Amino acid sequence: MIYVMIDEARFIFGAFIACFLMCYGALPKRNNFSLRLMASIVLNLIYLYLWYPVYSILQEGYTANFWYGILYVVGLSGVQLLCVYICYAGDIGTIAFRCLLGKILEALITLWYRYIFVYVLFPKLPETHLFIYLGCGAVFYLIFYGSFYELIAKKMQVGDGVVPMSGTGGKVFQVIGYFAYGIIVPLIQIVSEWLIQPLHHHKTYGKIYVFVYAFSVLSIALISVIALSSLYNLYTAAVLERDKTLSEMLLKQKQKQYDLIKENTDMINQKCHVLKRQLTELKTAEDEDKNRLIEDVRRALNFYDAVVKTGDETLDTILTEKSLICANRGIKLSCIANIGEIEHMKTIDLYGIMDLAIDQAISYESAILDPEKKLISVLLTRKGEMIYFSVENYMGDDISRKELKKRDQILERLKTLLSRYDGSLTIWEENHIFQIQMILSDE
Amino acid sequence: MRLAIIDDELEVRQKLLSFIERFCEEHKKDIKVDMFSSGEELLSRYEEESTYPFDIFLFDIEMDGLNGLETAKKVREKNQTSVILFITNMAQYAVNGYEVEAIDYVLKPVGYIDFSVKLEKALRKADVKKPHHVILHTKDGITNIVTSKLMYVEVLSHDLIYHTKEKDYRLRGRMKDAQEELSSHGFVRIHKSYLVNVGFISTFRLTEIILEDIKLPVGRAYKETAMEAYMKYLRNG
């Protein structure tokens, strides 16, 4: 009996470790990860304790009792899915996808170790030499898990949370797939171990035992390998799709940059023509008019005095670019920003946050006809260990549904970027002013 | 509310005054305005005073002699809490406006809508910065403390402990009452045991906040409201 319990522990914790192995490095850990992991181990130990009564029922050998076995493995799948879900941050579909990979891995090891190595070559090993059985098992698991991790799991850490099937339907499908595998493979195992195996010494049915046993082993192997290969291919396809989307975004950005440069160049040319004309007028102007014309020229030159110095090069580049765009579109941009160098934020994330927040304001203000109402205020400052960033823009009485939808999408993207730095976002709409406030950690 | 306009151009001063009058009529506000033609005039008029009697200052940056930024620095030596707005032709000076904790700036030529939006912001901030006092009845007697010096309030058994930088004050009371009194003055409940002055928050994490060097936990039920209140303070304060 002891070896039965130990073997069941091997099965439970083998699957448990495999599921965690598939999530390691691929998904972020939740807060208090160690405590959650301890709780998961305890949960699995409690479930292991339930194996004894189920084992006793299965020993009776009646077909109806095998439903107890099925119920047990479905429950175990549910418990292990829950354990991984409480330890790693990810949606249930992603967790189910990775746990399924873990289950497949464990099934393949059980196949090789228990059903081929032990049952075929050393059937009495677990009963007579338990420690050797466990030692060999440990070696098998180490080699198998290590190789799987190096060859497959690491390649599936690329994605930054990429899942093959997104959306509610995809998540449901992945959860169903996980439980389906969790039922089918154990069902085959239960049939061969509990239904067929007792017939081994039977005069008539003993002859078919070998064939059924071989068929079971082959079925498990085939299902597992096909499932593993399909899941891996689905994953790599999803990563490629994500890369394609990123490339398209970069291309759009490049196009946007080009349009901006062109807009600036056209505006500079226009201003140069105006300045040339004003300088010509200056030559022949009377004293009275000269002062007015000099003031006009000074104002025209101030247009290009848009260079911003905040102490951080990335910020300077972004804010200078935005102030030029605003100058081109007749938008009054006021900017108070002096926070020195930003040390812990990735440049691309900083650029992304500022670009999104200010661009949504510029996009809205560009459509306003009254030049007096084209206003944007930017504030960037430090509050202790945090960076505070605020963008306000004038808001008219009517905002179209299209604009609202676009704004909501931008806010969602900002929240995603901010979450990488424990950041928060709030919006205010008051007295014709729309304000986005963001706070994030620079630790 | 008292406001000072410091600009060397009479036309601009009069324009700003008319904007303020229009703003007061539209928003039913009462703002008393004083005008100065130079930084030197403002500084010399109140040289003997320990503080300037203004809640809001509107400085033109480009003035002959002492420019707006330099004048603002001198004003900050006596008035740390007054609100400062700049009027300028040139954007790059406004970035330096942060040195004197200016809240914003208005680009010339000044338009009414731009000005009114910034003035409203200035009034909101000036309102928040008004000192508020809380009277504490402790065993040692009655103490009057200004809320800007009160870091947080803690509940321990049936007592409330008011923590300031210099001293702690312990008295009988209920957190609910303290919260009612202080929540409109920049205090927010972050935990069943703590009511915190958001002005002292240096770091706001998901599960804890840091007040200078004191860590306090944030209760799950209070996380959202605490963050909302903190953001509101950053907006107005």
XYZ file of C-alpha atoms in Angstrom:
680
model
C 0.000 0.000 0.000
C 2.834 2.393 0.802
C 4.267 2.136 -2.658
C 0.831 2.837 -4.160
C 0.593 6.074 -2.163
C 4.168 7.004 -3.028
C 3.535 6.326 -6.686
C 0.412 8.442 -6.571
C 2.477 11.208 -4.959
C 4.918 10.829 -7.854
C 2.040 11.285 -10.291
C 0.477 14.261 -8.479
C 3.647 16.172 -7.779
C 5.159 15.231 -11.130
C 2.224 16.922 -12.858
C 2.347 19.818 -10.386
C 6.039 20.483 -11.073
C 5.535 20.124 -14.834
C 2.750 22.741 -14.815
C 4.944 25.126 -12.853
C 7.872 24.451 -15.168
C 5.783 25.585 -18.132
C 4.840 28.828 -16.381
C 8.318 29.579 -15.019
C 9.886 32.501 -16.841
C 6.816 32.883 -19.054
C 4.328 34.450 -16.669
C 4.826 36.986 -13.880
C 4.599 35.701 -10.332
C 1.855 37.029 -8.081
C 2.646 38.864 -4.829
C 3.701 36.612 -1.935
C 4.612 33.887 -4.390
C 6.365 31.708 -1.784
C 3.305 31.665 0.472
C 1.049 30.813 -2.470
C 3.396 28.028 -3.520
C 3.349 26.568 0.008
C -0.445 26.694 0.012
C -0.499 24.905 -3.377
C 1.773 22.147 -2.071
C -0.467 21.679 0.959
C -3.514 21.509 -1.321
C -1.892 18.790 -3.392
C -0.953 16.872 -0.237
C -4.564 17.025 0.927
C -5.662 15.735 -2.453
C -3.089 12.943 -2.252
C -4.712 11.896 1.024
C -7.987 11.378 -0.883
C -6.311 8.770 -3.106
C -6.539 6.001 -0.474
C -10.384 5.704 -0.388
C -10.535 6.011 -4.203
C -7.850 3.334 -4.566
C -9.835 1.033 -2.279
C -12.973 1.514 -4.409
C -11.061 0.904 -7.639
C -9.652 -2.332 -6.173
C -13.170 -3.760 -6.213
C -12.912 -3.735 -9.965
C -16.497 -2.930 -10.965
C -16.950 -0.764 -14.009
C -19.193 1.690 -12.178
C -16.415 2.322 -9.704
C -14.177 3.661 -12.386
C -16.261 6.810 -12.425
C -14.795 7.449 -9.003
C -11.411 7.286 -10.662
C -12.487 9.706 -13.370
C -13.970 12.074 -10.823
C -10.743 11.920 -8.893
C -8.536 12.831 -11.878
C -10.879 15.615 -13.026
C -10.841 17.009 -9.506
C -7.060 16.751 -9.446
C -6.812 18.634 -12.770
C -9.047 21.345 -11.345
C -7.016 21.641 -8.149
C -3.704 21.858 -10.020
C -5.077 24.458 -12.425
C -6.247 26.490 -9.456
C -2.834 26.152 -7.752
C -0.997 27.498 -10.783
C -3.593 30.257 -11.225
C -3.108 31.507 -7.685
C 0.675 31.531 -8.066
C 1.105 33.065 -11.501
C -0.556 36.167 -12.938
C -2.324 35.376 -16.150
C -5.817 34.764 -17.444
C -7.327 31.321 -17.007
C -6.930 30.463 -20.706
C -3.168 31.120 -20.621
C -2.771 29.137 -17.409
C -4.834 26.229 -18.821
C -2.705 26.251 -21.990
C 0.531 25.990 -20.031
C -0.836 23.474 -17.534
C -1.937 21.289 -20.435
C 1.647 21.263 -21.667
C 2.723 20.290 -18.163
C 0.198 17.455 -18.055
C 1.384 16.155 -21.424
C 4.963 16.189 -20.178
C 4.024 14.249 -17.071
C 1.987 11.731 -19.089
C 4.967 11.081 -21.348
C 7.276 10.496 -18.379
C 4.733 8.157 -16.734
C 4.466 6.336 -20.042
C 8.193 5.771 -20.340
C 9.033 5.172 -16.753
C 6.072 3.354 -15.319
C 4.451 1.630 -18.269
C 7.557 0.678 -20.245
C 10.622 0.700 -17.983
C 9.011 -0.644 -14.808
C 5.938 -2.663 -15.875
C 7.623 -4.368 -18.786
C 11.205 -4.806 -17.549
C 10.949 -4.774 -13.726
C 7.316 -5.312 -12.722
C 8.100 -6.227 -9.100
C 10.495 -3.289 -8.545
C 8.078 -0.972 -6.707
C 7.048 -3.659 -4.223
C 10.439 -5.204 -3.595
C 12.882 -2.304 -3.968
C 10.938 0.863 -3.315
C 13.940 3.166 -2.917
C 15.556 1.979 -6.131
C 12.213 2.538 -7.841
C 12.080 6.092 -6.458
C 15.738 6.771 -7.252
C 15.358 5.648 -10.859
C 12.184 7.684 -11.084
C 13.989 10.791 -9.852
C 16.685 10.343 -12.483
C 14.079 9.847 -15.224
C 12.187 12.957 -14.168
C 15.320 15.071 -13.914
C 16.562 14.089 -17.353
C 13.162 14.402 -18.978
C 12.167 17.663 -17.302
C 15.588 19.202 -17.845
C 15.643 18.311 -21.536
C 12.060 19.456 -22.060
C 12.767 22.741 -20.338
C 15.877 23.444 -22.416
C 14.452 22.303 -25.737
C 10.829 23.450 -25.563
C 9.809 25.429 -22.464
C 12.508 28.089 -22.911
C 11.379 28.718 -26.471
C 7.898 29.351 -25.131
C 9.063 32.125 -22.798
C 9.409 34.543 -25.662
C 5.901 35.680 -25.919
C 5.361 38.347 -23.246
C 2.052 36.728 -22.424
C 1.244 35.619 -25.988
C -1.516 33.007 -26.121
C -2.493 31.056 -29.203
C -6.199 31.743 -28.853
C -7.201 35.055 -27.376
C -10.719 36.197 -26.626
C -13.358 34.513 -24.468
C -13.899 31.663 -26.942
C -10.177 30.921 -27.037
C -9.939 30.837 -23.245
C -12.938 28.503 -22.954
C -11.441 26.229 -25.613
C -8.124 26.057 -23.800
C -9.761 25.217 -20.462
C -11.910 22.524 -22.134
C -8.818 21.156 -23.872
C -6.980 20.958 -20.561
C -9.786 19.054 -18.825
C -10.422 16.876 -21.886
C -6.810 15.722 -21.861
C -7.039 15.348 -18.099
C -9.945 12.917 -18.596
C -8.937 10.982 -21.741
C -5.395 9.992 -20.775
C -6.203 8.962 -17.190
C -9.232 7.078 -18.549
C -6.926 5.035 -20.758
C -4.594 4.504 -17.799
C -7.445 3.432 -15.541
C -8.827 1.032 -18.150
C -5.453 -0.645 -18.653
C -4.390 -0.613 -14.972
C -7.645 -1.362 -13.186
C -9.883 -3.063 -15.707
C -7.518 -5.058 -17.907
C -4.528 -5.673 -15.642
C -6.491 -7.824 -13.122
C -7.351 -10.112 -16.063
C -3.654 -10.765 -16.707
C -3.746 -14.266 -15.197
C -7.183 -15.178 -16.558
C -7.201 -18.240 -18.792
C -9.078 -16.632 -21.668
C -8.843 -12.864 -21.218
C -5.200 -12.942 -20.208
C -4.247 -13.383 -23.854
C -5.852 -10.128 -24.901
C -4.303 -8.285 -21.968
C -0.964 -7.753 -23.752
C -2.658 -6.278 -26.815
C -4.881 -3.978 -24.809
C -1.915 -2.903 -22.716
C 0.185 -2.139 -25.809
C -2.742 -0.329 -27.401
C -3.172 1.812 -24.270
C 0.487 2.749 -24.180
C 0.501 3.614 -27.881
C -2.699 5.646 -27.542
C -1.296 7.717 -24.687
C 1.939 8.255 -26.608
C 0.144 9.248 -29.812
C -2.364 11.582 -28.147
C 0.349 13.247 -26.088
C 2.796 13.734 -28.935
C 0.113 15.058 -31.308
C -1.248 17.395 -28.608
C 2.252 18.631 -27.726
C 3.198 19.261 -31.319
C -0.123 21.035 -32.060
C 0.149 23.256 -29.021
C 3.763 24.165 -29.795
C 2.871 25.026 -33.384
C -0.107 27.084 -32.278
C 2.136 28.983 -29.888
C 4.836 29.731 -32.463
C 2.149 30.835 -34.918
C 0.779 33.236 -32.282
C 4.265 34.651 -31.639
C 4.786 35.190 -35.358
C 1.404 36.892 -35.580
C 2.363 39.158 -32.703
C 5.676 40.009 -34.372
C 3.846 40.770 -37.589
C 1.500 43.126 -35.723
C 4.479 44.852 -34.086
C 6.206 45.276 -37.434
C 3.054 46.806 -38.876
C 2.881 49.180 -35.914
C 6.510 50.185 -36.411
C 5.837 50.794 -40.080
C 2.874 52.994 -39.191
C 5.075 54.890 -36.747
C 7.698 55.419 -39.427
C 5.019 56.693 -41.789
C 3.763 59.011 -39.060
C 7.307 60.292 -38.491
C 7.725 60.914 -42.170
C 4.431 62.829 -42.357
C 5.532 64.902 -39.381
C 8.895 65.760 -40.891
C 7.170 66.747 -44.110
C 4.673 68.901 -42.211
C 7.488 70.618 -40.315
C 9.521 71.165 -43.479
C 6.544 72.708 -45.269
C 5.860 74.974 -42.310
C 9.512 76.034 -42.067
C 9.504 76.881 -45.793
C 6.344 78.921 -45.358
C 7.760 80.799 -42.389
C 10.973 81.489 -44.269
C 8.987 83.104 -47.101
C 7.139 85.262 -44.559
C 10.405 86.271 -42.879
C 11.997 87.164 -46.238
C 9.036 89.388 -47.035
C 9.156 91.057 -43.624
C 12.905 91.733 -43.918
C 12.327 93.315 -47.348
C 9.632 95.560 -45.824
C 11.985 96.472 -42.966
C 14.531 97.932 -45.400
C 12.084 100.537 -46.659
C 9.949 101.050 -43.517
C 9.585 104.287 -41.544
C 10.806 104.332 -37.905
C 7.274 103.827 -36.561
C 6.614 100.808 -38.723
C 10.137 99.425 -38.119
C 9.379 98.641 -34.457
C 6.170 96.872 -35.368
C 7.913 94.867 -38.083
C 10.790 93.916 -35.776
C 8.223 92.672 -33.252
C 6.534 90.623 -36.009
C 9.869 89.068 -36.969
C 10.671 88.280 -33.332
C 7.286 86.598 -32.909
C 7.867 84.540 -36.058
C 11.270 83.431 -34.747
C 9.801 82.494 -31.365
C 7.698 79.974 -33.231
C 10.815 77.838 -33.550
C 11.886 78.407 -29.970
C 10.226 75.140 -29.117
C 13.266 73.290 -27.769
C 12.512 71.902 -24.323
C 15.179 71.104 -21.725
C 14.005 68.875 -18.877
C 17.213 67.160 -17.816
C 16.358 63.880 -19.509
C 17.286 63.449 -23.166
C 14.358 61.189 -24.029
C 11.889 63.658 -22.554
C 13.557 66.551 -24.326
C 13.194 64.771 -27.665
C 9.557 63.857 -27.153
C 8.461 67.221 -25.786
C 10.336 69.179 -28.444
C 8.720 67.041 -31.145
C 5.264 67.595 -29.629
C 5.772 71.340 -29.198
C 6.700 71.634 -32.879
C 3.602 69.697 -33.898
C 1.455 71.956 -31.720
C 3.097 75.071 -33.143
C 2.341 73.794 -36.653
C -1.313 73.218 -35.820
C -1.877 76.427 -33.891
C -2.238 74.605 -30.563
C -0.967 76.400 -27.465
C 1.123 73.879 -25.576
C 2.337 74.771 -22.102
C 4.798 72.398 -20.511
C 6.232 72.343 -17.009
C 8.733 69.498 -16.837
C 11.893 69.310 -14.828
C 12.478 65.933 -13.269
C 16.102 65.234 -14.131
C 17.172 61.909 -15.496
C 14.743 59.020 -15.344
C 16.765 56.021 -14.270
C 14.599 52.938 -14.033
C 12.131 53.283 -16.823
C 12.780 51.779 -20.229
C 13.100 54.512 -22.854
C 10.590 52.797 -25.105
C 7.977 52.703 -22.331
C 8.517 56.366 -21.421
C 8.249 57.346 -25.047
C 5.131 55.206 -25.429
C 3.375 56.756 -22.435
C 4.122 60.343 -23.344
C 3.467 59.802 -27.019
C 0.049 58.255 -26.392
C -1.060 60.767 -23.765
C -0.015 63.909 -25.635
C -1.039 62.582 -29.043
C -4.620 61.965 -27.917
C -4.763 65.601 -26.802
C -3.192 66.851 -30.046
C -5.556 64.727 -32.118
C -8.579 66.199 -30.328
C -7.320 69.805 -30.363
C -6.401 69.654 -34.058
C -10.078 69.210 -34.866
C -11.156 72.302 -32.892
C -11.815 75.277 -35.127
C -11.629 78.128 -32.607
C -7.884 78.881 -32.157
C -8.517 80.231 -28.655
C -9.720 76.822 -27.536
C -6.757 74.840 -28.850
C -5.001 74.351 -25.515
C -2.839 71.611 -24.026
C -1.021 71.675 -20.680
C 1.617 69.120 -19.742
C 3.061 68.702 -16.267
C 5.852 66.267 -15.457
C 7.278 66.252 -11.958
C 8.606 64.028 -9.192
C 6.596 63.207 -6.087
C 8.990 61.395 -3.775
C 9.973 58.156 -5.494
C 7.248 58.544 -8.075
C 6.853 60.340 -11.349
C 3.678 62.343 -11.837
C 2.550 63.088 -15.361
C -0.522 65.104 -16.295
C -1.906 66.081 -19.695
C -4.865 68.464 -19.898
C -6.633 69.640 -22.992
C -9.619 71.799 -23.699
C -12.700 69.806 -24.451
C -15.707 71.047 -26.410
C -19.310 70.253 -25.578
C -19.593 67.474 -28.131
C -17.297 64.540 -28.506
C -18.100 61.987 -31.180
C -18.478 58.280 -30.440
C -15.511 57.613 -32.698
C -13.366 60.012 -30.641
C -14.594 58.458 -27.394
C -13.781 54.943 -28.615
C -10.315 56.066 -29.750
C -9.732 57.726 -26.404
C -10.803 54.591 -24.485
C -8.394 52.481 -26.534
C -5.555 54.868 -25.766
C -6.402 54.826 -22.062
C -6.311 51.017 -22.061
C -2.902 51.033 -23.708
C -1.649 53.574 -21.211
C -2.877 51.434 -18.303
C -1.011 48.427 -19.721
C 2.227 50.414 -19.990
C 1.806 51.946 -16.542
C 1.150 48.553 -14.913
C 4.780 47.608 -15.643
C 5.839 50.289 -13.161
C 3.100 49.894 -10.511
C 1.473 52.915 -12.101
C -2.061 54.279 -11.965
C -4.165 56.413 -14.227
C -7.106 58.696 -13.457
C -9.133 60.897 -15.743
C -10.990 64.085 -14.927
C -13.556 65.932 -16.980
C -14.540 69.253 -15.550
C -15.358 72.721 -16.906
C -14.346 71.899 -20.488
C -11.026 70.426 -19.442
C -10.121 66.776 -19.980
C -7.199 65.642 -17.866
C -5.237 62.411 -17.766
C -3.249 61.961 -14.574
C -0.633 59.245 -14.295
C 1.595 58.210 -11.465
C 4.314 55.571 -11.644
C 7.275 54.336 -9.714
C 10.828 55.212 -10.683
C 12.378 52.692 -8.287
C -8.677 85.871 -2.722
C -5.870 88.359 -3.497
C -3.998 88.372 -6.776
C -0.954 90.354 -7.927
C -0.179 91.137 -11.591
C 3.438 91.997 -12.308
C 4.000 93.119 -15.909
C 5.897 96.054 -17.383
C 3.343 96.629 -20.175
C 0.296 98.679 -19.171
C -1.751 97.237 -22.031
C -1.124 93.680 -20.806
C -1.929 94.557 -17.182
C -5.217 96.105 -18.217
C -6.060 93.174 -20.453
C -5.396 90.702 -17.624
C -7.468 92.809 -15.242
C -10.401 92.793 -17.662
C -10.062 89.015 -18.034
C -10.115 88.578 -14.257
C -13.199 90.773 -13.931
C -14.936 88.785 -16.645
C -13.928 85.539 -14.943
C -15.257 86.741 -11.566
C -18.592 87.668 -13.133
C -18.948 84.347 -14.945
C -17.912 82.189 -11.985
C -19.269 84.344 -9.131
C -15.844 84.743 -7.581
C -14.385 87.605 -5.625
C -10.739 88.386 -6.449
C -8.988 91.549 -5.302
C -6.279 92.555 -7.810
C -3.129 94.641 -7.274
C -0.921 95.615 -10.217
C 2.822 96.254 -10.360
C 4.827 97.541 -13.296
C 8.054 95.766 -12.289
C 9.512 93.125 -10.014
C 11.389 95.804 -8.113
C 8.141 97.658 -7.342
C 6.574 94.545 -5.801
C 9.639 93.659 -3.750
C 10.237 97.189 -2.467
C 6.587 97.737 -1.464
C 6.664 94.702 0.829
C 10.304 94.776 1.824
C 9.542 95.265 5.519
C 6.747 92.658 5.579
C 7.440 89.053 6.539
C 5.134 87.811 3.815
C 3.382 89.039 0.673
C -0.377 89.390 1.122
C -1.242 87.594 -2.102
C -2.608 84.144 -2.772
C -1.798 84.194 -6.492
C 0.987 85.902 -8.476
C 0.904 86.498 -12.236
C 4.438 87.237 -13.423
C 5.447 88.369 -16.871
C 8.770 86.634 -17.432
C 10.270 89.105 -19.916
C 10.635 92.346 -17.997
C 13.509 94.817 -17.996
C 15.560 94.811 -14.815
C 14.478 91.940 -12.547
C 12.632 89.477 -14.788
C 9.610 87.458 -13.688
C 11.561 84.324 -12.817
C 14.043 86.186 -10.620
C 11.233 88.090 -8.918
C 9.367 84.845 -8.300
C 12.450 83.363 -6.625
C 12.569 86.326 -4.255
C 8.841 85.994 -3.529
C 9.292 82.296 -2.748
C 11.750 83.180 -0.007
C 8.845 84.690 1.965
C 5.802 82.909 0.471
C 6.227 79.171 0.055
C 2.547 78.434 -0.458
C 1.349 81.172 -2.851
C 0.421 80.067 -6.350
C 2.555 81.349 -9.228
C 1.536 81.637 -12.876
C 3.830 82.973 -15.602
C 2.975 84.940 -18.715
C 5.548 84.527 -21.430
C 6.442 84.733 -25.113
C 8.930 81.941 -24.907
C 8.197 78.307 -24.086
C 11.624 77.306 -22.829
C 11.524 79.617 -19.806
C 8.393 77.938 -18.636
C 10.234 74.701 -18.079
C 12.395 76.540 -15.567
C 9.204 77.740 -13.953
C 9.287 74.522 -12.005
C 12.194 75.885 -9.964
C 9.751 78.236 -8.231
C 6.937 75.654 -8.306
C 4.917 77.602 -10.832
C 1.768 75.709 -11.675
C 1.534 76.681 -15.334
C 2.134 79.474 -17.796
C 0.140 81.421 -20.337
C 1.578 82.174 -23.756
C 1.322 85.624 -25.247
C -0.814 86.922 -26.851
C -3.006 85.988 -23.911
C -6.414 84.606 -24.876
C -9.351 84.639 -22.453
C -10.068 80.899 -22.567
C -6.458 79.890 -21.983
C -6.188 82.431 -19.197
C -9.467 81.448 -17.523
C -8.537 77.739 -17.508
C -5.198 78.501 -15.862
C -6.743 80.972 -13.432
C -9.290 78.381 -12.352
C -6.453 75.937 -11.714
C -4.635 78.606 -9.702
C -7.733 79.352 -7.609
C -8.231 75.648 -6.885
C -4.675 75.311 -5.691
C -4.786 78.537 -3.686
C -7.902 77.274 -1.922
C -6.237 74.011 -0.919
C -3.154 75.747 0.409
C -5.172 77.776 2.949
C -4.103 76.620 6.411
C -6.577 74.654 8.454
C -6.257 73.978 12.159
C -7.405 71.086 14.259
C -8.003 71.388 17.994
C -6.913 68.405 20.090
C -8.084 67.805 23.646
C -5.291 65.709 25.122
C -4.506 64.844 28.764
C -1.944 67.667 28.765
C -4.487 70.221 27.642
C -5.762 71.767 24.441
C -3.435 71.835 21.453
C -3.964 73.621 18.176
C -2.070 72.087 15.244
C -2.075 73.146 11.642
C -3.053 70.256 9.361
C -0.087 70.849 7.061
C 2.148 69.605 9.905
C -0.014 66.553 10.705
C 1.369 63.472 8.972
C -1.188 60.851 9.857
C -3.718 59.728 12.429
C -3.599 56.254 13.880
C -6.187 54.388 15.930
C -4.935 52.206 18.773
C -7.468 50.542 21.096
C -9.918 53.388 21.758
C -7.355 56.117 21.314
C -6.383 58.269 18.391
C -2.751 59.186 17.903
C -2.053 62.302 15.855
C 1.458 61.998 14.434
C 3.294 65.189 13.534
C 6.959 65.503 12.648
C 7.858 66.911 16.058
C 5.485 65.128 18.420
C 2.663 62.614 18.765
C -0.627 63.513 20.458
C -2.769 60.809 22.041
C -6.412 61.316 22.930
C -9.693 59.481 23.138
C -11.644 59.498 19.947
C -13.059 57.632 17.016
C -11.416 57.344 13.643
C -14.758 58.027 12.000
C -14.884 61.492 13.589
C -11.294 62.286 12.697
C -11.974 61.214 9.127
C -15.078 63.411 8.932
C -13.122 66.412 10.165
C -9.999 65.958 8.060
C -11.082 64.340 4.787
C -11.848 67.694 3.155
C -8.342 68.921 4.061
C -6.243 66.445 2.160
C -6.540 63.407 4.440
C -7.473 59.964 3.203
C -8.251 56.654 4.899
C -5.810 54.017 3.712
C -6.476 51.335 6.305
C -8.938 50.729 9.108
C -6.224 52.045 11.444
C -4.748 54.913 9.452
C -5.817 58.293 8.136
C -3.037 59.899 6.145
C -2.143 63.419 4.974
C -1.622 62.905 1.223
C 0.826 65.817 1.165
C 3.360 63.664 2.996
C 3.124 60.652 0.686
C 6.447 60.077 -1.065
C 5.643 56.660 -2.521
C 2.302 55.025 -3.229
C 2.487 51.281 -3.823
C -0.320 48.791 -4.216
C -0.022 47.436 -0.683
C 1.732 50.199 1.222
C 2.503 53.883 1.221
C 5.594 55.633 2.433
C 5.344 58.926 4.282
C 8.881 60.260 4.141
C 10.460 57.280 5.949
C 7.389 55.712 7.563
C 5.760 52.719 5.896
C 2.040 52.211 6.383
C -0.057 49.393 4.944
C -2.883 50.054 2.519
C -5.983 47.978 3.244
C -7.533 46.197 0.298
C -10.899 47.870 0.864
C -9.309 51.319 0.855
C -6.921 50.983 -2.096
C -9.142 52.521 -4.732
C -10.433 55.451 -2.714
C -6.948 56.183 -1.385
C -5.518 56.362 -4.901
C -8.424 58.526 -6.062
C -7.913 60.942 -3.190
C -4.175 61.042 -3.822
C -4.704 61.841 -7.481
C -7.196 64.526 -6.528
C -4.631 66.051 -4.218
C -2.015 66.015 -7.009
C -4.505 67.741 -9.255
C -5.486 70.444 -6.818
C -2.647 70.687 -4.347
